[in-house]
Coordinates of C-alpha atoms and ligand atoms in Angstrom, one line a residue:
Chain A
M1 CA 4.9 20.0 23.7
L2 CA 3.7 21.3 20.4
E3 CA 4.4 24.8 19.1
I4 CA 3.0 26.1 15.9
D5 CA 4.7 29.3 15.1
A6 CA 3.4 31.7 12.4
V7 CA 2.6 28.9 10.0
T8 CA 1.2 29.8 6.6
T9 CA 0.0 27.0 4.3
T10 CA -1.3 27.7 0.8
Y11 CA -3.0 25.7 -1.9
G12 CA -2.2 27.7 -5.0
A13 CA -3.8 31.0 -4.4
V14 CA -5.8 29.9 -1.4
R15 CA -4.3 30.7 2.0
A16 CA -5.6 27.9 4.1
L17 CA -3.5 28.9 7.1
D18 CA -2.4 32.4 7.5
E19 CA 0.3 33.0 10.1
V20 CA -1.3 30.6 12.6
T21 CA 0.3 30.5 16.0
I22 CA -0.8 27.9 18.5
G23 CA 0.8 26.4 21.6
V24 CA -0.2 23.1 23.1
D25 CA 0.9 22.2 26.7
E26 CA 1.9 18.7 27.6
G27 CA -1.0 16.7 29.0
S28 CA -3.6 19.1 27.9
I29 CA -6.6 18.7 25.6
T30 CA -6.8 21.6 23.1
A31 CA -9.8 22.1 20.9
V32 CA -9.4 23.7 17.5
L33 CA -12.8 25.0 16.3
G34 CA -14.2 26.7 13.3
A35 CA -16.6 26.5 10.5
N36 CA -16.2 24.3 7.4
G37 CA -13.3 25.5 5.3
A38 CA -11.7 27.4 8.2
G39 CA -8.4 25.5 7.8
K40 CA -8.7 22.9 10.7
T41 CA -7.8 19.9 8.5
T42 CA -5.0 21.8 6.9
L43 CA -3.6 22.6 10.3
L44 CA -3.4 19.0 11.3
R45 CA -2.1 17.9 7.9
T46 CA 0.6 20.6 8.1
I47 CA 1.6 19.4 11.6
S48 CA 2.0 15.8 10.4
G49 CA 4.0 16.8 7.3
L50 CA 1.3 15.7 4.8
V51 CA 1.4 19.3 3.4
R52 CA 4.3 21.6 3.7
P53 CA 3.9 25.1 5.1
R54 CA 5.0 28.0 3.0
S55 CA 6.5 29.6 6.0
G56 CA 6.6 29.3 9.8
R57 CA 7.9 26.7 12.2
I58 CA 6.5 23.6 13.9
T59 CA 8.2 22.1 17.0
A60 CA 7.0 18.9 18.7
F61 CA 8.7 17.1 21.6
G62 CA 11.4 19.8 21.5
R63 CA 12.3 19.1 17.9
D64 CA 11.8 21.1 14.8
I65 CA 9.5 18.9 12.6
T66 CA 8.7 21.5 10.0
R67 CA 10.4 19.5 7.2
T68 CA 10.3 16.0 8.8
P69 CA 8.7 13.2 6.7
T70 CA 5.3 12.1 7.9
D71 CA 6.3 8.5 8.8
E72 CA 9.2 9.8 10.9
I73 CA 7.0 12.2 12.8
A74 CA 4.6 9.3 13.5
R75 CA 7.5 7.2 14.8
G76 CA 8.5 10.2 17.0
G77 CA 5.2 9.7 19.0
L78 CA 2.6 11.7 17.1
A79 CA -0.6 9.9 16.1
H80 CA -3.0 11.6 13.6
V81 CA -6.5 10.3 13.1
P82 CA -7.5 11.9 9.8
E83 CA -10.9 13.2 8.8
G84 CA -13.2 10.1 8.4
G85 CA -10.8 8.0 10.4
G86 CA -8.6 6.6 7.6
V87 CA -9.5 3.0 8.4
I88 CA -8.1 0.7 5.7
T89 CA -11.2 -1.1 4.6
E90 CA -9.3 -3.8 2.7
L91 CA -7.7 -5.0 5.9
T92 CA -9.3 -6.7 8.9
V93 CA -10.1 -4.9 12.1
E94 CA -7.1 -6.5 13.9
E95 CA -4.8 -5.8 11.0
N96 CA -5.7 -2.2 11.2
L97 CA -5.0 -2.2 14.9
R98 CA -1.7 -4.1 14.5
L99 CA -0.6 -1.7 11.8
G100 CA -0.7 1.2 14.3
A101 CA 2.0 -0.3 16.5
L102 CA 4.2 -2.1 13.9
W103 CA 7.1 0.4 14.1
R104 CA 7.5 -0.2 17.8
R105 CA 10.1 -2.8 18.7
D106 CA 8.7 -4.2 22.0
R107 CA 6.5 -7.1 21.0
A108 CA 5.1 -7.8 24.4
D109 CA 4.1 -4.2 24.8
R110 CA 2.4 -4.3 21.4
A111 CA 0.3 -7.2 22.6
A112 CA -0.5 -5.3 25.8
A113 CA -1.5 -2.2 23.8
L114 CA -3.9 -4.4 21.7
R115 CA -5.5 -5.7 24.9
E116 CA -5.9 -2.2 26.3
V117 CA -7.5 -1.0 23.0
H118 CA -9.9 -4.0 23.1
E119 CA -10.8 -3.1 26.7
L120 CA -11.4 0.5 25.7
F121 CA -13.5 -0.4 22.7
P122 CA -15.0 -3.9 23.2
P123 CA -16.8 -4.0 19.8
L124 CA -13.3 -4.1 18.2
A125 CA -12.3 -7.2 20.2
E126 CA -15.4 -9.0 19.0
R127 CA -14.8 -8.1 15.4
G128 CA -11.1 -8.7 15.0
D129 CA -11.2 -11.0 12.1
R130 CA -13.9 -9.1 10.2
A131 CA -13.0 -6.8 7.3
A132 CA -12.9 -3.3 8.5
S133 CA -15.4 -2.4 5.7
T134 CA -18.1 -4.2 7.6
L135 CA -18.0 -1.8 10.6
S136 CA -20.5 0.8 11.3
G137 CA -19.6 4.5 11.3
G138 CA -19.1 4.6 15.1
E139 CA -17.1 1.4 15.1
R140 CA -14.9 2.7 12.4
Q141 CA -14.1 5.8 14.4
M142 CA -13.3 3.6 17.4
L143 CA -11.0 1.6 15.2
A144 CA -9.3 4.7 13.9
I145 CA -8.7 6.0 17.5
G146 CA -7.8 2.6 18.8
R147 CA -5.3 2.2 16.0
A148 CA -3.7 5.5 16.8
L149 CA -3.5 4.5 20.5
M150 CA -1.7 1.3 19.6
S151 CA 1.5 3.2 19.1
R152 CA 1.2 4.7 22.6
P153 CA 1.5 8.2 21.2
R154 CA 2.6 11.2 23.3
L155 CA 0.5 13.5 21.1
L156 CA -2.8 12.6 19.4
L157 CA -4.3 14.7 16.7
L158 CA -8.0 14.0 15.9
D159 CA -9.8 15.5 12.9
E160 CA -13.6 15.7 13.6
P161 CA -14.0 12.3 15.3
S162 CA -17.7 13.0 15.9
L163 CA -18.5 13.7 12.3
G164 CA -21.6 11.7 11.3
L165 CA -21.8 9.9 14.6
A166 CA -24.8 9.6 16.9
P167 CA -24.6 11.8 20.0
L168 CA -24.3 8.8 22.2
V169 CA -21.2 7.5 20.3
T170 CA -19.7 11.0 20.3
E171 CA -20.2 11.2 24.0
R172 CA -18.5 7.8 24.5
I173 CA -15.5 8.9 22.4
M174 CA -15.1 12.2 24.3
H175 CA -15.3 10.3 27.6
V176 CA -12.5 7.9 26.4
L177 CA -10.3 10.9 25.5
R178 CA -10.8 12.6 28.8
D179 CA -10.1 9.4 30.6
L180 CA -7.0 8.7 28.6
R181 CA -5.6 12.1 29.3
S182 CA -6.1 11.8 33.0
R183 CA -4.7 8.3 33.2
T184 CA -1.8 8.5 30.8
G185 CA -1.0 12.2 30.4
L186 CA -1.7 12.0 26.7
T187 CA -1.7 15.4 24.9
V188 CA -4.6 15.8 22.5
V189 CA -5.4 18.3 19.8
L190 CA -9.1 17.9 19.0
V191 CA -10.4 19.4 15.8
E192 CA -14.2 19.8 15.8
Q193 CA -17.1 21.6 14.3
N194 CA -19.1 20.3 17.2
A195 CA -17.8 23.0 19.4
R196 CA -19.9 22.4 22.5
S197 CA -18.9 18.7 23.0
A198 CA -15.2 19.4 22.2
L199 CA -15.0 22.3 24.6
S200 CA -16.7 20.3 27.3
I201 CA -13.6 18.1 27.6
S202 CA -10.9 20.6 26.6
D203 CA -8.6 22.8 28.6
R204 CA -8.1 25.4 25.9
G205 CA -9.6 26.3 22.6
F206 CA -8.6 28.0 19.5
V207 CA -11.0 29.3 16.9
L208 CA -10.0 29.5 13.3
A209 CA -11.8 31.5 10.6
L210 CA -10.5 31.7 7.0
G211 CA -7.1 30.4 8.1
R212 CA -6.6 32.8 11.0
V213 CA -6.8 32.4 14.7
V214 CA -9.6 34.7 15.7
A215 CA -9.9 33.6 19.4
S216 CA -8.0 31.6 21.9
D217 CA -8.8 31.1 25.5
D218 CA -9.6 28.7 28.3
A219 CA -12.3 26.3 27.2
G220 CA -14.7 27.5 29.9
T221 CA -14.3 31.1 28.8
L222 CA -14.9 30.3 25.2
L223 CA -18.0 28.3 26.1
A224 CA -19.3 31.4 28.1
D225 CA -18.6 33.9 25.4
D226 CA -22.0 34.4 23.7
Q227 CA -20.7 36.8 21.1
L228 CA -18.0 34.4 19.9
R229 CA -20.3 31.5 20.0
H230 CA -22.8 33.2 17.7
A231 CA -20.2 34.6 15.4
Y232 CA -18.0 31.5 14.9
L233 CA -19.2 28.4 16.7
G234 CA -22.9 28.3 15.7
F235 CA -24.5 27.4 19.0
Chain B
M1 CA -9.3 -38.9 -23.9
N2 CA -5.7 -39.5 -23.7
T3 CA -4.9 -36.5 -25.8
I4 CA -7.1 -34.2 -23.7
W5 CA -5.3 -35.4 -20.6
H6 CA -2.0 -34.8 -22.3
L7 CA -3.0 -31.3 -23.3
V8 CA -4.2 -30.4 -19.8
L9 CA -0.9 -31.5 -18.4
N10 CA 1.0 -29.5 -20.9
G11 CA -1.2 -26.5 -20.1
I12 CA -0.6 -26.8 -16.4
S13 CA 3.2 -26.4 -16.9
S14 CA 2.9 -23.5 -19.3
G15 CA 0.1 -22.0 -17.1
A16 CA 2.5 -22.1 -14.1
V17 CA 4.8 -19.7 -16.0
Y18 CA 1.9 -17.3 -16.9
A19 CA 0.8 -17.5 -13.3
A20 CA 4.2 -16.5 -12.0
L21 CA 4.8 -13.7 -14.5
G22 CA 1.2 -12.5 -14.0
L23 CA 1.8 -12.5 -10.2
S24 CA 4.8 -10.3 -10.6
L25 CA 2.7 -7.8 -12.6
V26 CA 0.0 -7.9 -9.9
I27 CA 2.4 -7.2 -7.1
I28 CA 3.4 -3.9 -8.7
Y29 CA 0.0 -3.0 -10.1
R30 CA -1.7 -3.4 -6.8
A31 CA 0.8 -1.0 -5.2
T32 CA 1.2 1.6 -7.9
R33 CA -1.6 1.1 -10.5
V34 CA 1.2 0.6 -13.0
V35 CA 1.5 -2.3 -15.4
N36 CA 5.2 -3.0 -15.5
F37 CA 5.9 -3.6 -19.2
A38 CA 9.6 -3.9 -18.4
Q39 CA 9.0 -7.1 -16.4
P40 CA 9.9 -9.5 -19.2
A41 CA 13.0 -7.5 -19.9
L42 CA 14.1 -7.7 -16.3
A43 CA 13.6 -11.4 -16.4
L44 CA 15.4 -11.5 -19.7
I45 CA 18.5 -9.8 -18.4
S46 CA 18.6 -11.9 -15.3
A47 CA 18.3 -15.1 -17.5
Y48 CA 21.1 -13.9 -19.7
L49 CA 23.2 -13.5 -16.5
A50 CA 22.2 -17.0 -15.6
Y51 CA 23.2 -18.1 -19.0
A52 CA 26.7 -16.5 -18.7
T53 CA 27.2 -17.9 -15.2
T54 CA 26.2 -21.4 -16.2
K55 CA 28.5 -21.2 -19.3
A56 CA 31.4 -20.1 -17.1
T57 CA 30.9 -22.5 -14.2
G58 CA 29.0 -25.3 -15.7
S59 CA 26.5 -25.2 -12.9
Y60 CA 22.8 -24.7 -13.8
W61 CA 21.8 -24.0 -10.2
L62 CA 24.5 -21.3 -9.7
G63 CA 23.1 -19.6 -12.8
F64 CA 19.6 -20.1 -11.4
A65 CA 20.5 -18.4 -8.1
V66 CA 22.3 -15.6 -10.0
A67 CA 19.1 -15.0 -12.0
L68 CA 16.9 -14.7 -9.0
L69 CA 19.3 -12.4 -7.2
A70 CA 20.0 -10.2 -10.2
G71 CA 16.3 -10.0 -11.0
T72 CA 15.5 -8.8 -7.5
L73 CA 18.3 -6.3 -7.6
L74 CA 17.2 -5.0 -11.0
G75 CA 13.6 -4.5 -9.7
V76 CA 14.9 -2.5 -6.8
L77 CA 17.2 -0.4 -9.0
V78 CA 14.4 0.3 -11.6
E79 CA 12.1 1.5 -8.8
R80 CA 14.7 3.6 -7.1
L81 CA 16.4 5.2 -10.1
L82 CA 13.5 5.5 -12.6
I83 CA 10.0 4.9 -11.4
R84 CA 10.4 7.0 -8.2
R85 CA 11.4 10.0 -10.3
V86 CA 8.5 9.9 -12.7
S87 CA 5.7 8.4 -10.6
R88 CA 4.8 11.7 -8.9
R89 CA 3.8 13.1 -12.3
S90 CA 1.3 10.4 -13.2
E91 CA 0.7 6.7 -13.6
L92 CA 0.8 7.1 -17.4
S93 CA 4.4 8.4 -17.3
S94 CA 5.4 5.4 -15.2
I95 CA 3.9 3.1 -17.7
I96 CA 5.6 4.8 -20.6
V97 CA 8.9 4.6 -18.7
T98 CA 8.5 0.8 -18.3
L99 CA 7.7 0.5 -22.0
G100 CA 10.8 2.4 -22.9
L101 CA 12.8 0.4 -20.5
L102 CA 11.6 -2.8 -22.1
L103 CA 12.9 -1.7 -25.5
V104 CA 16.2 -0.4 -24.1
L105 CA 16.9 -3.6 -22.1
Q106 CA 16.1 -5.8 -25.0
A107 CA 18.4 -3.8 -27.3
V108 CA 21.1 -3.9 -24.6
A109 CA 20.7 -7.7 -24.3
G110 CA 21.0 -8.0 -28.1
M111 CA 24.2 -5.8 -28.1
I112 CA 25.9 -7.9 -25.3
W113 CA 24.7 -11.4 -26.2
S114 CA 23.7 -10.9 -29.9
N115 CA 20.2 -11.4 -31.3
E116 CA 21.0 -15.0 -32.2
P117 CA 19.4 -17.6 -30.0
H118 CA 21.7 -19.4 -27.6
A119 CA 21.0 -22.8 -26.1
F120 CA 19.5 -22.5 -22.6
G121 CA 19.3 -25.6 -20.5
Y122 CA 16.4 -27.0 -18.6
A123 CA 16.5 -27.6 -14.8
F124 CA 15.9 -31.3 -15.1
D125 CA 15.0 -33.9 -17.7
F126 CA 12.5 -32.4 -20.1
R127 CA 11.4 -35.5 -22.1
G128 CA 8.1 -37.2 -21.9
R129 CA 4.7 -36.3 -20.5
F130 CA 4.8 -34.1 -17.5
S131 CA 8.6 -34.4 -17.2
A132 CA 10.7 -33.7 -14.2
T133 CA 11.2 -30.2 -15.6
D134 CA 7.4 -29.7 -15.8
L135 CA 7.0 -30.9 -12.2
F136 CA 9.7 -28.5 -11.1
A137 CA 8.1 -25.6 -12.9
V138 CA 4.7 -26.2 -11.3
S139 CA 6.0 -26.8 -7.8
A140 CA 8.4 -23.9 -8.0
V141 CA 5.6 -21.6 -9.0
L142 CA 3.1 -23.0 -6.4
V143 CA 5.7 -22.7 -3.6
T144 CA 6.6 -19.2 -4.7
A145 CA 3.1 -18.0 -5.0
A146 CA 2.2 -19.5 -1.6
G147 CA 5.2 -17.8 -0.2
V148 CA 4.2 -14.4 -1.6
L149 CA 0.6 -14.8 -0.4
L150 CA 1.7 -15.9 3.1
L151 CA 4.1 -13.0 3.2
F152 CA 1.4 -10.5 2.4
K153 CA -1.2 -12.1 4.7
F154 CA 0.8 -13.1 7.8
T155 CA 4.0 -11.1 8.2
P156 CA 4.5 -7.6 9.5
L157 CA 6.3 -6.7 6.3
G158 CA 3.4 -7.9 4.2
L159 CA 1.0 -5.9 6.3
R160 CA 3.0 -2.8 5.8
M161 CA 3.2 -3.5 2.0
R162 CA -0.5 -3.9 1.8
A163 CA -1.2 -0.8 3.8
A164 CA 1.2 1.2 1.6
A165 CA -0.5 -0.2 -1.5
F166 CA -4.1 0.4 -0.4
R167 CA -3.7 3.7 1.5
P168 CA -0.2 5.2 1.2
E169 CA -1.1 8.4 3.0
V170 CA -2.7 6.6 6.0
A171 CA 0.3 4.1 6.0
K172 CA 2.7 7.1 6.4
M173 CA 0.7 8.5 9.3
L174 CA 1.1 5.1 11.0
G175 CA 4.9 5.2 10.6
V176 CA 5.2 3.0 7.5
R177 CA 8.1 3.9 5.2
V178 CA 5.9 3.8 2.1
G179 CA 8.8 4.5 -0.3
L180 CA 10.7 1.5 1.1
M181 CA 7.7 -0.7 0.7
L182 CA 7.4 0.2 -2.9
T183 CA 11.0 -0.7 -3.5
A184 CA 10.4 -4.0 -1.7
G185 CA 7.4 -4.6 -3.9
W186 CA 9.4 -4.1 -7.1
G187 CA 12.2 -6.3 -5.8
L188 CA 9.7 -9.1 -4.9
A189 CA 7.9 -8.8 -8.2
A190 CA 11.1 -8.9 -10.2
L191 CA 12.2 -12.0 -8.2
V192 CA 9.0 -13.8 -9.1
G193 CA 9.3 -12.5 -12.7
S194 CA 12.9 -13.9 -13.0
L195 CA 11.7 -17.3 -11.8
A196 CA 9.1 -17.2 -14.5
G197 CA 11.7 -16.3 -17.0
M198 CA 14.0 -19.2 -16.0
L199 CA 11.1 -21.6 -16.4
A200 CA 9.8 -20.1 -19.7
I201 CA 12.9 -19.5 -21.7
P202 CA 14.4 -23.0 -22.5
P203 CA 15.5 -24.3 -24.9
F204 CA 16.8 -21.1 -26.5
I205 CA 17.4 -17.6 -25.2
S206 CA 17.1 -14.5 -27.4
P207 CA 16.1 -10.9 -26.7
N208 CA 12.5 -11.4 -27.7
V209 CA 12.0 -14.9 -26.2
L210 CA 9.6 -13.7 -23.5
D211 CA 7.4 -11.5 -25.6
K212 CA 4.7 -14.0 -26.2
V213 CA 4.8 -15.4 -22.7
F214 CA 4.4 -11.8 -21.4
V215 CA 1.3 -11.3 -23.4
F216 CA -0.2 -14.5 -22.0
A217 CA 0.9 -13.5 -18.5
L218 CA -0.8 -10.1 -18.9
T219 CA -3.9 -11.9 -20.2
A220 CA -3.8 -14.2 -17.1
A221 CA -3.5 -11.1 -14.8
V222 CA -6.4 -9.3 -16.5
L223 CA -8.4 -12.5 -16.4
G224 CA -7.8 -13.0 -12.7
G225 CA -8.0 -9.3 -11.8
L226 CA -4.9 -7.1 -12.0
D227 CA -5.0 -6.4 -8.2
N228 CA -6.0 -9.9 -7.2
P229 CA -3.0 -12.2 -6.7
V230 CA -5.0 -15.4 -6.1
G231 CA -7.2 -14.7 -9.1
T232 CA -4.2 -14.2 -11.3
I233 CA -2.6 -17.4 -10.2
V234 CA -5.8 -19.3 -11.0
G235 CA -6.1 -17.3 -14.2
G236 CA -2.6 -18.3 -15.3
F237 CA -3.3 -22.0 -14.9
A238 CA -6.7 -21.7 -16.5
L239 CA -5.3 -19.8 -19.5
G240 CA -2.4 -22.3 -19.8
I241 CA -4.8 -25.2 -20.0
G242 CA -7.2 -23.4 -22.3
L243 CA -4.6 -22.4 -24.8
S244 CA -3.0 -25.8 -24.7
C245 CA -6.3 -27.4 -25.6
I246 CA -6.9 -24.9 -28.4
S247 CA -3.5 -25.5 -29.7
G248 CA -3.9 -29.3 -29.6
L249 CA -7.5 -29.6 -30.8
V250 CA -7.9 -26.6 -33.2
G251 CA -4.4 -25.6 -34.1
P252 CA -1.4 -23.8 -32.7
E253 CA -1.8 -20.8 -35.0
L254 CA -5.0 -19.9 -33.2
V255 CA -3.4 -19.5 -29.8
P256 CA -2.4 -15.8 -30.0
L257 CA -5.8 -15.0 -31.4
A258 CA -7.5 -16.9 -28.6
A259 CA -5.4 -15.1 -26.0
L260 CA -6.3 -11.8 -27.5
A261 CA -9.9 -12.7 -27.6
V262 CA -9.9 -13.5 -23.9
L263 CA -8.1 -10.2 -23.2
V264 CA -10.5 -8.1 -25.1
L265 CA -13.6 -10.0 -23.8
V266 CA -12.6 -9.7 -20.2
L267 CA -11.6 -6.0 -20.5
A268 CA -15.0 -5.3 -22.2
V269 CA -17.2 -7.4 -20.0
R270 CA -15.5 -7.7 -16.6
P271 CA -12.7 -5.2 -16.3
S272 CA -11.9 -6.1 -12.8
G273 CA -11.4 -9.8 -13.7
L274 CA -13.4 -12.9 -13.4
F275 CA -13.0 -13.0 -9.7
G276 CA -13.6 -9.3 -9.3
R277 CA -14.3 -8.8 -5.7
T278 CA -12.6 -5.5 -6.0
I279 CA -15.2 -3.8 -8.2
A280 CA -16.5 -1.8 -5.3
R281 CA -13.1 -0.4 -4.6
R282 CA -12.7 1.1 -8.0
V283 CA -15.7 3.3 -7.8
Ligands
ADP301 N1 -6.3 19.8 -1.4 C1 -6.7 21.1 -1.5 N2 -6.6 21.8 -2.6 C2 -7.0 23.1 -2.7 N3 -7.7 23.7 -1.7 C3 -7.9 23.1 -0.6 C4 -7.4 21.7 -0.4 N4 -7.7 21.3 0.8 C5 -8.4 22.3 1.4 N5 -8.5 23.4 0.6 C6 -9.0 24.7 0.9 O1 -8.4 25.2 2.1 C7 -9.3 25.8 2.9 C8 -9.3 25.1 4.3 O2 -9.8 23.8 4.1 P1 -9.7 22.7 5.3 O3 -8.4 22.7 6.0 O4 -10.2 21.4 4.8 O5 -10.8 23.3 6.3 P2 -11.7 22.6 7.4 O6 -11.0 21.3 7.8 O7 -11.7 23.6 8.6 O8 -13.1 22.4 6.9 C9 -10.7 25.7 2.2 O9 -10.9 26.9 1.6 C10 -10.5 24.6 1.3 O10 -11.3 24.8 0.1
MG302 MG1 -11.8 19.4 7.9

């Protein structure tokens, strides 16, 4: 589904990603963990073409997307919820949602997608006409994820969706993700510092430290590995 | 009392022009943080093409259509060929390029059509108080402005354009062709600008004919908020009425000074415009 093959991304002299190799199976949830500055955000930004890798190859849906423009990758079925959500506060809640599906031709299906997102996150349905700037942190994250789902993506990248949210809201979001995967076969890459809650819904996990993959295994195995948890995951 | 009413009516029709030209500046500023100083020159070239067309065919309206079409095309070309190349460096370099383009296009117009003024016709009868031409100017601007606002607010294209303007990176992640939206914005802005030119230029066209109008339009945009289309339209009409009254009651020689005073005052006291609901966004 998604192959990241020996990808190196640099900012000037900083090697944010150093020969990173990660494979993501179709229909799986993959956690990418690591401390602040480990390179998690850079990994997602490199996948969506927002930054270009210095070397290596990225394949998604069987196509080489290493040099593909971001908007084209999005229209290929990849949705990326950036750190903080990327909600456009100048637009209304519903405009944000509609924006997520605009590139899709099928009008009727766009309307259906909107209904599904409303069902998934009822607060968004009640606040459709309000400016997105009026939403709470949790509602904003719901909006960001809902907007990503509007395009009916095959692959969803999430950058720290639980950042700054109350545990209950985080739990709700994790539940929605797991539920979506089992209902629709959506493939998810979940970047988190909150390793425990991410691993609890993931199939596999990768741990990054200073731009390198330092561990990769089944989520359950990673959760049970005390040494690793103490060294990199902080719980 | 009668004179005041007369001055207000006069101000409304010149204000319509400031509003339209101001709106064309806002469309581009909102998307790129660039004040397009070349806007009057784009309007100028398209008006000269209208002049040539009307002279050749005898039809005012054919010339009018050519101006709007040529204006749109010019806007698209400028964005594609010039702005896109320099905008990645900085906003300042884009602004300098538009300034350079203003001078070049005015010189080119002078070379092709000479610096001498040529007679440039009105759309309709222009005599009397609030003539048919005035009515046309005001309604054309109101219809166009409403069209632009409706486009932004209610169409998928408008939603894409706003998203690309507010958060280009997020828009890209949602599949929006941001570059194309910028091109569309320049085309739309230049279309509105050309309309303003056609309304402002008569009775004579010459390479510098729009200079003063442009300063007033910029003042209107600053007054209304450079990223606030509605504010700028209101600002255009308000400035038109205000300047007309100053001209009639105090003296026409004070008009440029008054405009400058408004410009400086607003920039000093309320840089985001009188209707500055966007202050929060700037910080
Ligand atoms: N735009 C940037 N310019 C320069 N360095 C950056 C930039 N973005 C991130 N970095 C650096 O790259 C490294 C990885 O950052 P990031 O991918 O944001 O990590 P994480 O998301 O895991 O916290 C850090 O050392 C960070 O300082
Ligand atoms: Mg990060």
